[in-house]
Amino acid sequence: MPEYTIIYFNVRGRCEAMRLLMTDQGAQWKEEVVTFDDWQKGDLKRAAVYGQLPAFKDGDFTMYQSNAILRHLARNHDLYGKNPREATLIDMVNDGVEDFRLKYLKMIYQNYENGKDDYIKTLPTELGHFERLLASNNEGKGFVVGDQISFADYNLVDLLHNHLVLAPDCLSGFPLLCAYVKRISSRPKLEAYLSSDAHKKRPINGNGKQ
């Protein structure tokens, strides 16, 4: 049986970065798909810490909060930098990704019809932060922190994938980010996963907006 289990709705959502990480690291996992009808019944919601999904199992250990899960996987798979300073920088980047994701999700779920165009206009500012971060590390030729991949890379690339669906030309003015997404996505296990039905046929968001 797989060591890991994702308990979540049938969407990429907040679990796709975990899937990218586990795929790239050769980890096995299974999915326990929660339907929205089951969620509305309330039993799963009451059992969940903070009343939210995803939940994640590592053996008999169950945890919640997507970024805590990513950090747990990072510690399990040596994806948290080589020293405390790198770990802090990785945390900093991941917190920035979370801020960016929250803005994206607010638009997707609360203001898609009226807010999409204005949101896309703000993307150069948001993307510029990450372009500069990349440039500050080995001239943007590798990873966002240090010389090995970290959990923040998977999280950032996942969110950038979402934005390339929302606004396909959004990285055209950001050559380092554009090359970075292609480089990470071309890692053999990730490339195979990203071209698979397991990825392509799973909706990005729960409301069908993308």
GROMACS .gro file of C-alpha atoms in nm:
model
  210
    1MET     CA    1   0.000   0.000   0.000
    2PRO     CA    2   0.120   0.357  -0.067
    3GLU     CA    3   0.279   0.534   0.224
    4TYR     CA    4   0.101   0.861   0.152
    5THR     CA    5  -0.268   0.942   0.102
    6ILE     CA    6  -0.425   1.264  -0.026
    7ILE     CA    7  -0.781   1.325   0.096
    8TYR     CA    8  -0.928   1.599  -0.121
    9PHE     CA    9  -1.180   1.693  -0.384
   10ASN     CA   10  -1.125   1.589  -0.746
   11VAL     CA   11  -0.935   1.906  -0.835
   12ARG     CA   12  -0.572   2.006  -0.865
   13GLY     CA   13  -0.625   2.293  -0.622
   14ARG     CA   14  -0.401   2.300  -0.320
   15CYS     CA   15  -0.279   1.943  -0.370
   16GLU     CA   16  -0.117   1.970  -0.710
   17ALA     CA   17   0.211   2.100  -0.570
   18MET     CA   18   0.218   1.794  -0.341
   19ARG     CA   19   0.154   1.570  -0.640
   20LEU     CA   20   0.436   1.733  -0.834
   21LEU     CA   21   0.673   1.691  -0.541
   22MET     CA   22   0.584   1.327  -0.479
   23THR     CA   23   0.597   1.242  -0.849
   24ASP     CA   24   0.940   1.399  -0.894
   25GLN     CA   25   1.074   1.230  -0.581
   26GLY     CA   26   0.945   0.889  -0.684
   27ALA     CA   27   0.705   0.862  -0.390
   28GLN     CA   28   0.387   0.655  -0.411
   29TRP     CA   29   0.052   0.782  -0.291
   30LYS     CA   30  -0.317   0.713  -0.323
   31GLU     CA   31  -0.610   0.949  -0.352
   32GLU     CA   32  -0.925   0.939  -0.139
   33VAL     CA   33  -1.157   1.159  -0.342
   34VAL     CA   34  -1.418   1.354  -0.148
   35THR     CA   35  -1.729   1.454  -0.340
   36PHE     CA   36  -1.891   1.789  -0.274
   37ASP     CA   37  -2.210   1.606  -0.174
   38ASP     CA   38  -2.021   1.409   0.091
   39TRP     CA   39  -1.854   1.727   0.212
   40GLN     CA   40  -2.190   1.903   0.246
   41LYS     CA   41  -2.312   1.629   0.480
   42GLY     CA   42  -2.075   1.774   0.738
   43ASP     CA   43  -1.913   1.471   0.899
   44LEU     CA   44  -1.580   1.511   0.720
   45LYS     CA   45  -1.583   1.885   0.780
   46ARG     CA   46  -1.637   1.838   1.153
   47ALA     CA   47  -1.354   1.585   1.169
   48ALA     CA   48  -1.108   1.810   0.985
   49VAL     CA   49  -0.881   2.042   1.178
   50TYR     CA   50  -1.001   2.395   1.095
   51GLY     CA   51  -1.290   2.240   0.899
   52GLN     CA   52  -1.092   2.235   0.574
   53LEU     CA   53  -0.939   2.000   0.320
   54PRO     CA   54  -0.693   1.878   0.207
   55ALA     CA   55  -0.605   1.618   0.460
   56PHE     CA   56  -0.292   1.409   0.416
   57LYS     CA   57  -0.184   1.081   0.568
   58ASP     CA   58   0.172   0.962   0.616
   59GLY     CA   59   0.109   0.612   0.744
   60ASP     CA   60  -0.104   0.654   1.056
   61PHE     CA   61  -0.021   1.025   1.090
   62THR     CA   62  -0.292   1.257   0.955
   63MET     CA   63  -0.227   1.626   0.898
   64TYR     CA   64  -0.400   1.930   0.752
   65GLN     CA   65  -0.303   2.267   0.598
   66SER     CA   66  -0.145   2.243   0.254
   67ASN     CA   67   0.172   2.434   0.333
   68ALA     CA   68   0.234   2.231   0.649
   69ILE     CA   69   0.193   1.917   0.435
   70LEU     CA   70   0.444   2.050   0.182
   71ARG     CA   71   0.691   2.120   0.460
   72HIS     CA   72   0.640   1.772   0.604
   73LEU     CA   73   0.712   1.621   0.261
   74ALA     CA   74   1.013   1.849   0.225
   75ARG     CA   75   1.161   1.721   0.551
   76ASN     CA   76   1.094   1.362   0.443
   77HIS     CA   77   1.261   1.406   0.104
   78ASP     CA   78   1.546   1.651   0.175
   79LEU     CA   79   1.379   1.941  -0.003
   80TYR     CA   80   1.435   2.210   0.262
   81GLY     CA   81   1.774   2.350   0.165
   82LYS     CA   82   2.122   2.263   0.284
   83ASN     CA   83   2.135   2.482   0.594
   84PRO     CA   84   1.913   2.698   0.817
   85ARG     CA   85   1.968   3.009   0.603
   86GLU     CA   86   1.848   2.831   0.289
   87ALA     CA   87   1.552   2.688   0.482
   88THR     CA   88   1.453   3.039   0.587
   89LEU     CA   89   1.480   3.167   0.230
   90ILE     CA   90   1.269   2.875   0.109
   91ASP     CA   91   1.007   2.960   0.372
   92MET     CA   92   1.016   3.322   0.256
   93VAL     CA   93   0.960   3.223  -0.107
   94ASN     CA   94   0.681   2.984  -0.016
   95ASP     CA   95   0.507   3.252   0.189
   96GLY     CA   96   0.524   3.476  -0.116
   97VAL     CA   97   0.374   3.199  -0.329
   98GLU     CA   98   0.094   3.166  -0.074
   99ASP     CA   99   0.020   3.539  -0.089
  100PHE     CA  100   0.006   3.517  -0.468
  101ARG     CA  101  -0.214   3.206  -0.457
  102LEU     CA  102  -0.462   3.372  -0.222
  103LYS     CA  103  -0.505   3.662  -0.466
  104TYR     CA  104  -0.557   3.415  -0.749
  105LEU     CA  105  -0.813   3.213  -0.553
  106LYS     CA  106  -1.004   3.522  -0.445
  107MET     CA  107  -1.042   3.620  -0.810
  108ILE     CA  108  -1.129   3.265  -0.923
  109TYR     CA  109  -1.393   3.201  -0.657
  110GLN     CA  110  -1.527   3.548  -0.577
  111ASN     CA  111  -1.480   3.780  -0.873
  112TYR     CA  112  -1.397   3.585  -1.187
  113GLU     CA  113  -1.646   3.743  -1.426
  114ASN     CA  114  -1.584   4.103  -1.324
  115GLY     CA  115  -1.231   4.081  -1.190
  116LYS     CA  116  -1.035   3.860  -1.429
  117ASP     CA  117  -0.921   4.137  -1.664
  118ASP     CA  118  -0.805   4.363  -1.382
  119TYR     CA  119  -0.632   4.071  -1.213
  120ILE     CA  120  -0.437   3.990  -1.529
  121LYS     CA  121  -0.328   4.355  -1.549
  122THR     CA  122  -0.166   4.321  -1.205
  123LEU     CA  123   0.031   4.009  -1.297
  124PRO     CA  124   0.350   4.189  -1.409
  125THR     CA  125   0.392   4.325  -1.057
  126GLU     CA  126   0.335   3.984  -0.896
  127LEU     CA  127   0.554   3.797  -1.143
  128GLY     CA  128   0.826   4.058  -1.119
  129HIS     CA  129   0.889   3.962  -0.756
  130PHE     CA  130   0.968   3.604  -0.855
  131GLU     CA  131   1.171   3.704  -1.160
  132ARG     CA  132   1.398   3.909  -0.931
  133LEU     CA  133   1.423   3.625  -0.680
  134LEU     CA  134   1.534   3.390  -0.954
  135ALA     CA  135   1.785   3.642  -1.086
  136SER     CA  136   1.941   3.668  -0.739
  137ASN     CA  137   2.022   3.295  -0.730
  138ASN     CA  138   2.279   3.176  -0.984
  139GLU     CA  139   2.149   3.427  -1.238
  140GLY     CA  140   1.818   3.238  -1.256
  141LYS     CA  141   1.972   2.929  -1.412
  142GLY     CA  142   1.862   2.677  -1.149
  143PHE     CA  143   1.620   2.685  -0.862
  144VAL     CA  144   1.461   2.960  -0.662
  145VAL     CA  145   1.690   2.900  -0.361
  146GLY     CA  146   2.028   2.726  -0.351
  147ASP     CA  147   2.148   2.463  -0.595
  148GLN     CA  148   1.889   2.191  -0.536
  149ILE     CA  149   1.514   2.176  -0.581
  150SER     CA  150   1.296   2.260  -0.282
  151PHE     CA  151   0.928   2.232  -0.197
  152ALA     CA  152   0.889   2.601  -0.283
  153ASP     CA  153   0.989   2.527  -0.643
  154TYR     CA  154   0.706   2.276  -0.683
  155ASN     CA  155   0.458   2.518  -0.526
  156LEU     CA  156   0.568   2.809  -0.743
  157VAL     CA  157   0.570   2.608  -1.066
  158ASP     CA  158   0.222   2.474  -0.993
  159LEU     CA  159   0.087   2.826  -0.945
  160LEU     CA  160   0.262   2.947  -1.260
  161HIS     CA  161   0.107   2.659  -1.454
  162ASN     CA  162  -0.233   2.785  -1.340
  163HIS     CA  163  -0.153   3.135  -1.459
  164LEU     CA  164  -0.036   3.010  -1.797
  165VAL     CA  165  -0.388   2.870  -1.841
  166LEU     CA  166  -0.549   3.191  -1.718
  167ALA     CA  167  -0.327   3.419  -1.927
  168PRO     CA  168  -0.110   3.217  -2.171
  169ASP     CA  169   0.125   3.509  -2.248
  170CYS     CA  170   0.175   3.616  -1.888
  171LEU     CA  171   0.543   3.506  -1.876
  172SER     CA  172   0.640   3.660  -2.209
  173GLY     CA  173   0.809   3.953  -2.032
  174PHE     CA  174   0.983   3.734  -1.775
  175PRO     CA  175   1.251   3.525  -1.948
  176LEU     CA  176   1.392   3.372  -1.631
  177LEU     CA  177   1.051   3.257  -1.506
  178CYS     CA  178   0.960   3.127  -1.850
  179ALA     CA  179   1.280   2.920  -1.871
  180TYR     CA  180   1.239   2.810  -1.509
  181VAL     CA  181   0.890   2.668  -1.565
  182LYS     CA  182   1.007   2.483  -1.875
  183ARG     CA  183   1.317   2.352  -1.695
  184ILE     CA  184   1.131   2.220  -1.390
  185SER     CA  185   0.844   2.082  -1.598
  186SER     CA  186   1.092   1.896  -1.819
  187ARG     CA  187   1.231   1.685  -1.536
  188PRO     CA  188   1.159   1.333  -1.662
  189LYS     CA  189   0.909   1.218  -1.399
  190LEU     CA  190   0.732   1.554  -1.397
  191GLU     CA  191   0.713   1.567  -1.775
  192ALA     CA  192   0.549   1.225  -1.780
  193TYR     CA  193   0.303   1.321  -1.508
  194LEU     CA  194   0.211   1.655  -1.664
  195SER     CA  195   0.129   1.483  -1.992
  196SER     CA  196  -0.081   1.214  -1.821
  197ASP     CA  197  -0.458   1.201  -1.778
  198ALA     CA  198  -0.405   1.202  -1.401
  199HIS     CA  199  -0.300   1.564  -1.438
  200LYS     CA  200  -0.472   1.685  -1.753
  201LYS     CA  201  -0.819   1.552  -1.675
  202ARG     CA  202  -0.826   1.680  -1.316
  203PRO     CA  203  -0.989   2.027  -1.299
  204ILE     CA  204  -0.774   2.312  -1.176
  205ASN     CA  205  -1.039   2.462  -0.951
  206GLY     CA  206  -1.360   2.339  -0.796
  207ASN     CA  207  -1.587   2.589  -0.967
  208GLY     CA  208  -1.466   2.512  -1.318
  209LYS     CA  209  -1.300   2.853  -1.362
  210GLN     CA  210  -0.945   2.865  -1.485
   0.00000   0.00000   0.00000
